[in-house]
Short mmCIF file of C-alpha atoms in Angstrom, two decimals:
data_model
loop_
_atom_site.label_atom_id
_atom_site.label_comp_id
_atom_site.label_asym_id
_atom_site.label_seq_id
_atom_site.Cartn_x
_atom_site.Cartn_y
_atom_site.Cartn_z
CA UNK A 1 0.00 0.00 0.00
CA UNK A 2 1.68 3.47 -1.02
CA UNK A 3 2.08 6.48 0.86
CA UNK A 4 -0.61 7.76 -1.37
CA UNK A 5 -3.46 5.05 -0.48
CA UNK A 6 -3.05 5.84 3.21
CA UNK A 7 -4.04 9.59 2.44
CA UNK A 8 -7.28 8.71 0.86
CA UNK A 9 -9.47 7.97 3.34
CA UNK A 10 -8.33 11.00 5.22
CA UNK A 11 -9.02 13.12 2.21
CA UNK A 12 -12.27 11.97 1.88
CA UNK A 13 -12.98 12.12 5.99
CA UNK A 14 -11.83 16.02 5.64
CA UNK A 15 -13.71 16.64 2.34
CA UNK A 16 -16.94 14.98 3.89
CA UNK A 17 -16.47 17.15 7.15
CA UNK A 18 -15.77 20.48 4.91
CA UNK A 19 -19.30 19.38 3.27
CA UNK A 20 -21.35 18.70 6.34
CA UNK A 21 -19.97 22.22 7.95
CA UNK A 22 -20.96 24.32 4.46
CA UNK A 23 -24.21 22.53 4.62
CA UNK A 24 -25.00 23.06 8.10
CA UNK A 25 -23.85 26.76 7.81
CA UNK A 26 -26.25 27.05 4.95
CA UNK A 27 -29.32 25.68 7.30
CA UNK A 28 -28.36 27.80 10.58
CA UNK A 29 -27.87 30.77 8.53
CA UNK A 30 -31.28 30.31 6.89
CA UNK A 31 -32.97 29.69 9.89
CA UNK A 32 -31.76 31.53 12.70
CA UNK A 33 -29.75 34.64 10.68
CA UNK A 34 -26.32 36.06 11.59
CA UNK A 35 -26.75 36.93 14.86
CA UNK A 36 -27.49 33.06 15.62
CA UNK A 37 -25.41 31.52 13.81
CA UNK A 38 -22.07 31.18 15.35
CA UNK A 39 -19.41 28.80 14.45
CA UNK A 40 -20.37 26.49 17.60
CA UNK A 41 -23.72 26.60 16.77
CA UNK A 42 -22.45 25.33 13.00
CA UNK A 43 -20.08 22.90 14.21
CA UNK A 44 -22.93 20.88 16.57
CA UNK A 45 -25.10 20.73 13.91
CA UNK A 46 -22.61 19.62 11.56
CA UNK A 47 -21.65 16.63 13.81
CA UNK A 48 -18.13 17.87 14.63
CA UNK A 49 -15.95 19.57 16.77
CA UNK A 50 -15.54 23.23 17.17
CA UNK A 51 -11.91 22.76 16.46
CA UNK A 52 -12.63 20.70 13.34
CA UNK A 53 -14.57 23.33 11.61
CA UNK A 54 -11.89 26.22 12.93
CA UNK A 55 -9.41 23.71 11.57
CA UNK A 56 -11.09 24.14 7.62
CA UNK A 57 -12.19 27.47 8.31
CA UNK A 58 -10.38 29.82 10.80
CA UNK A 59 -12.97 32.91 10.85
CA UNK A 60 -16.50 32.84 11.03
CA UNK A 61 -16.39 34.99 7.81
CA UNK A 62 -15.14 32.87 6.01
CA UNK A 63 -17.39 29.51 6.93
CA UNK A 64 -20.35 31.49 5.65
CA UNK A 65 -18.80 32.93 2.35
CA UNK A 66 -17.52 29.35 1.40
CA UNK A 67 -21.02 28.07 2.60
CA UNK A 68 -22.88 30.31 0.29
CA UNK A 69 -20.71 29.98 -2.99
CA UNK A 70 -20.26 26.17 -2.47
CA UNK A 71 -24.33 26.00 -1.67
CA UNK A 72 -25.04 28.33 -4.89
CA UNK A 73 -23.40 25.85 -7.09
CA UNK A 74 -25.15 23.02 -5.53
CA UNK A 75 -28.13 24.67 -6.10
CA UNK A 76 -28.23 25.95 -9.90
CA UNK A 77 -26.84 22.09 -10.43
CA UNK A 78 -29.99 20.64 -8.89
CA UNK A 79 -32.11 23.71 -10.55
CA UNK A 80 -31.25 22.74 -14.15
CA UNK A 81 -31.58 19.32 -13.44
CA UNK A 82 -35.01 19.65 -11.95
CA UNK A 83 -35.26 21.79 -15.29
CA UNK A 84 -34.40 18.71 -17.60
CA UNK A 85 -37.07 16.85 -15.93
CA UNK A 86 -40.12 19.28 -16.27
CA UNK A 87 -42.67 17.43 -18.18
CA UNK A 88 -43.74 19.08 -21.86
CA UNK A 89 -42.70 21.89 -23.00
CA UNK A 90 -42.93 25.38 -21.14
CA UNK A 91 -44.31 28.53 -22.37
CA UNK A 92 -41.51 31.36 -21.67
CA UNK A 93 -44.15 32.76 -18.79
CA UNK A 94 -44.16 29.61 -17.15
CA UNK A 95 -40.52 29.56 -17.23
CA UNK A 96 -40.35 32.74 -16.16
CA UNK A 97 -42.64 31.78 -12.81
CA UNK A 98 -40.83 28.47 -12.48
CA UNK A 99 -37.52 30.05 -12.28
CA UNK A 100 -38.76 32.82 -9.87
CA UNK A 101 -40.55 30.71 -7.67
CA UNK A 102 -36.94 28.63 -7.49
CA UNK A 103 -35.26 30.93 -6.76
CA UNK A 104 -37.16 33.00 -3.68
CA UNK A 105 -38.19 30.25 -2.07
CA UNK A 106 -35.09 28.16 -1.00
CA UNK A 107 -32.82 27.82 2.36
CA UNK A 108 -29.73 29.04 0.43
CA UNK A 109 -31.53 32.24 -0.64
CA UNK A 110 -32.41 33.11 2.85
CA UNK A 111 -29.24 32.62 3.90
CA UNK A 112 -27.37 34.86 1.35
CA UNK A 113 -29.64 37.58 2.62
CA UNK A 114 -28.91 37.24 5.91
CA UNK A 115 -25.65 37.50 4.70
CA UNK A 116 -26.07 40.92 3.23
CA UNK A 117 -28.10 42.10 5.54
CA UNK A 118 -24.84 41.64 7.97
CA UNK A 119 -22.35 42.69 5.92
CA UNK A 120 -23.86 46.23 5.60
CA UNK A 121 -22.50 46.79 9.21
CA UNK A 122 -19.49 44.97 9.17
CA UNK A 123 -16.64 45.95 7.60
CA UNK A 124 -14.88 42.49 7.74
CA UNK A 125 -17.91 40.59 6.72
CA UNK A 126 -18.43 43.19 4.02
CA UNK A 127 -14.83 42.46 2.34
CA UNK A 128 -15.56 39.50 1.64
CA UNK A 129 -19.66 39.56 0.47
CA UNK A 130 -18.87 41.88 -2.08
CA UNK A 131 -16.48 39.63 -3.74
CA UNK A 132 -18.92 36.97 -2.93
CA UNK A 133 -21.30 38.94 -4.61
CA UNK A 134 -20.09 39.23 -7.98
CA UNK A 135 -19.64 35.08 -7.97
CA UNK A 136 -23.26 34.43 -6.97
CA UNK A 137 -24.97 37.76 -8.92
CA UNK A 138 -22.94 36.38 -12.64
CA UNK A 139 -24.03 32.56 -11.80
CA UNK A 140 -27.97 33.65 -11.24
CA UNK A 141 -27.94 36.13 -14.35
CA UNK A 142 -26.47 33.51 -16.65
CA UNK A 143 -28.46 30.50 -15.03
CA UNK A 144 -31.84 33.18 -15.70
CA UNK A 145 -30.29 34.06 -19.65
CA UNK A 146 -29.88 29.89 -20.10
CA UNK A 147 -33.51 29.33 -18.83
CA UNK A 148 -35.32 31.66 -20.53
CA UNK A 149 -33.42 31.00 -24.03
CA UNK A 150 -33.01 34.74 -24.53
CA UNK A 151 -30.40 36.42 -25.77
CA UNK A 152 -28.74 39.73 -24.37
CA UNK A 153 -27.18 40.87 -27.29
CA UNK A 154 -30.82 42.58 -27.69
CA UNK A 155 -31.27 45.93 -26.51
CA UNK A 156 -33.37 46.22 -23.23
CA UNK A 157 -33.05 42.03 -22.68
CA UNK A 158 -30.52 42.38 -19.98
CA UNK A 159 -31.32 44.76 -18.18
CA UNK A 160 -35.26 43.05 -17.87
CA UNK A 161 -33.87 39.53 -17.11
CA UNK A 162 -31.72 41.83 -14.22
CA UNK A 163 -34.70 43.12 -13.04
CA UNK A 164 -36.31 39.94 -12.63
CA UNK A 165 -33.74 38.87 -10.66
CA UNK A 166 -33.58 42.45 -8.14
CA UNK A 167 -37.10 41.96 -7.87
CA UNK A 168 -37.26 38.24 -6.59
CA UNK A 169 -34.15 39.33 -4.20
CA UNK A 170 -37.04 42.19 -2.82
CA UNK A 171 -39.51 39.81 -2.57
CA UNK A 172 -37.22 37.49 -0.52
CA UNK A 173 -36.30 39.93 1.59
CA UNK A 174 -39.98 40.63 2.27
CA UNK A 175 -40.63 36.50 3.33
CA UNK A 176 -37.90 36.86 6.05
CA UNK A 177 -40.55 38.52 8.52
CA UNK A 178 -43.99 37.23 7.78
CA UNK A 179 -44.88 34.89 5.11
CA UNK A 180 -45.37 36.39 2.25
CA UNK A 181 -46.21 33.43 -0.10
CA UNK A 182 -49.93 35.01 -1.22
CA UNK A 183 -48.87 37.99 -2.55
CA UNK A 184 -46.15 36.89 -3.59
CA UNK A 185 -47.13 34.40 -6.09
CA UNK A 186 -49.48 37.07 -7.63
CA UNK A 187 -46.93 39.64 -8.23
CA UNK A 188 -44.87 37.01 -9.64
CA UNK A 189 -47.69 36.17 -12.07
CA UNK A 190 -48.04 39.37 -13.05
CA UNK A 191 -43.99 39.98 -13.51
CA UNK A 192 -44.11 37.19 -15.77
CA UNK A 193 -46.76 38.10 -18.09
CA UNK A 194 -44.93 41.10 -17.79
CA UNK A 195 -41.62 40.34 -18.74
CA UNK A 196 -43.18 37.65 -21.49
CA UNK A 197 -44.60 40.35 -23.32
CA UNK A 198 -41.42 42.53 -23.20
CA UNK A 199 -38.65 40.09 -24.05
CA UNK A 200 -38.52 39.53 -27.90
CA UNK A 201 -39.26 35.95 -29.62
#
């Protein structure tokens, strides 16, 4: 057995824990916002030690950035799969809904807006969100530009599918203290026929 084969299973033991701590970061983050969401508080739900998660990430900063951009992947993965499996074809509107409704109502996007909300009064947090930012905001504009098959060389498209997407961060935002669900869906309704008859063939 080489040197080599005795480093594997530790690998995978570290790359396992590194996955259960960005996933549990994800769910307290969601759940219980910034304030509640300390690294202990991670680390217990995660199934490890305090030390272990300080070991792959030394500040809480930077648990929650790598929990958001690893969870952000994860999540446009899963949405164009769930995509591939949608049965018939969709009108662009009903895209346009589907991908909204996606979107808004998901742990991860709770979380990132936690996230925000933070960073706006802490410097250190806020270093690293805004390069955060420009990761997660090019991923959801070009997963939004795939899904609805449009293309932004067309005056006026980007800046409506960008829109779209400030729009379901404001109606996010809005969920956080009651739920919003009802009115929600009907604005998004109305966006989409919106935005259907706006964006060219």
């Amino acid at each position: 057995m080489t040197e080599a084969d005795l480093r594997a299973p530790q690998q995978d033991r570290s790359r396992i824990t590194r996955q259960r701590l960005l996933e549990a970061a994800v769910i307290c983050l969601a759940n219980q916002g910034w304030a509640g969401s300390t690294v202990s508080v991670v680390a217990e739900r995660a199934g490890v030690s305090r030390g272990a998660a300080q070991h792959h990430f030394p500040t809480r900063e930077a648990l929650f950035t790598a929990a958001v951009e690893f969870m952000t992947k994860v999540r446009y993965d899963e949405l164009r799969r769930r995509v591939d499996r949608l049965p018939g074809p969709l009108s662009r509107r009903d895209r346009i809904v589907f991908l909204m409704e996606q979107m808004v109502d998901s742990p991860l996007f709770r979380a990132a807006l936690h996230l925000w909300v933070a960073a706006a009064s802490d410097p250190a947090l806020k270093e690293q969100i805004v390069k955060l930012e420009l990761y997660v905001g090019r991923e959801t504009h070009r997963t939004a530009v795939d899904f609805l098959g449009v293309d932004e060389s067309v005056p006026g498209v980007r800046e409506t599918v960008q829109a779209t997407l400030d729009l379901m961060r404001g109606l996010g935002l809005a969920n956080l203290l009651t739920d919003d669900s009802a009115r929600r869906s009907r604005i998004i309704q109305q966006w989409a026929s919106t935005v259907d008859a706006a964006l060219p063939d």
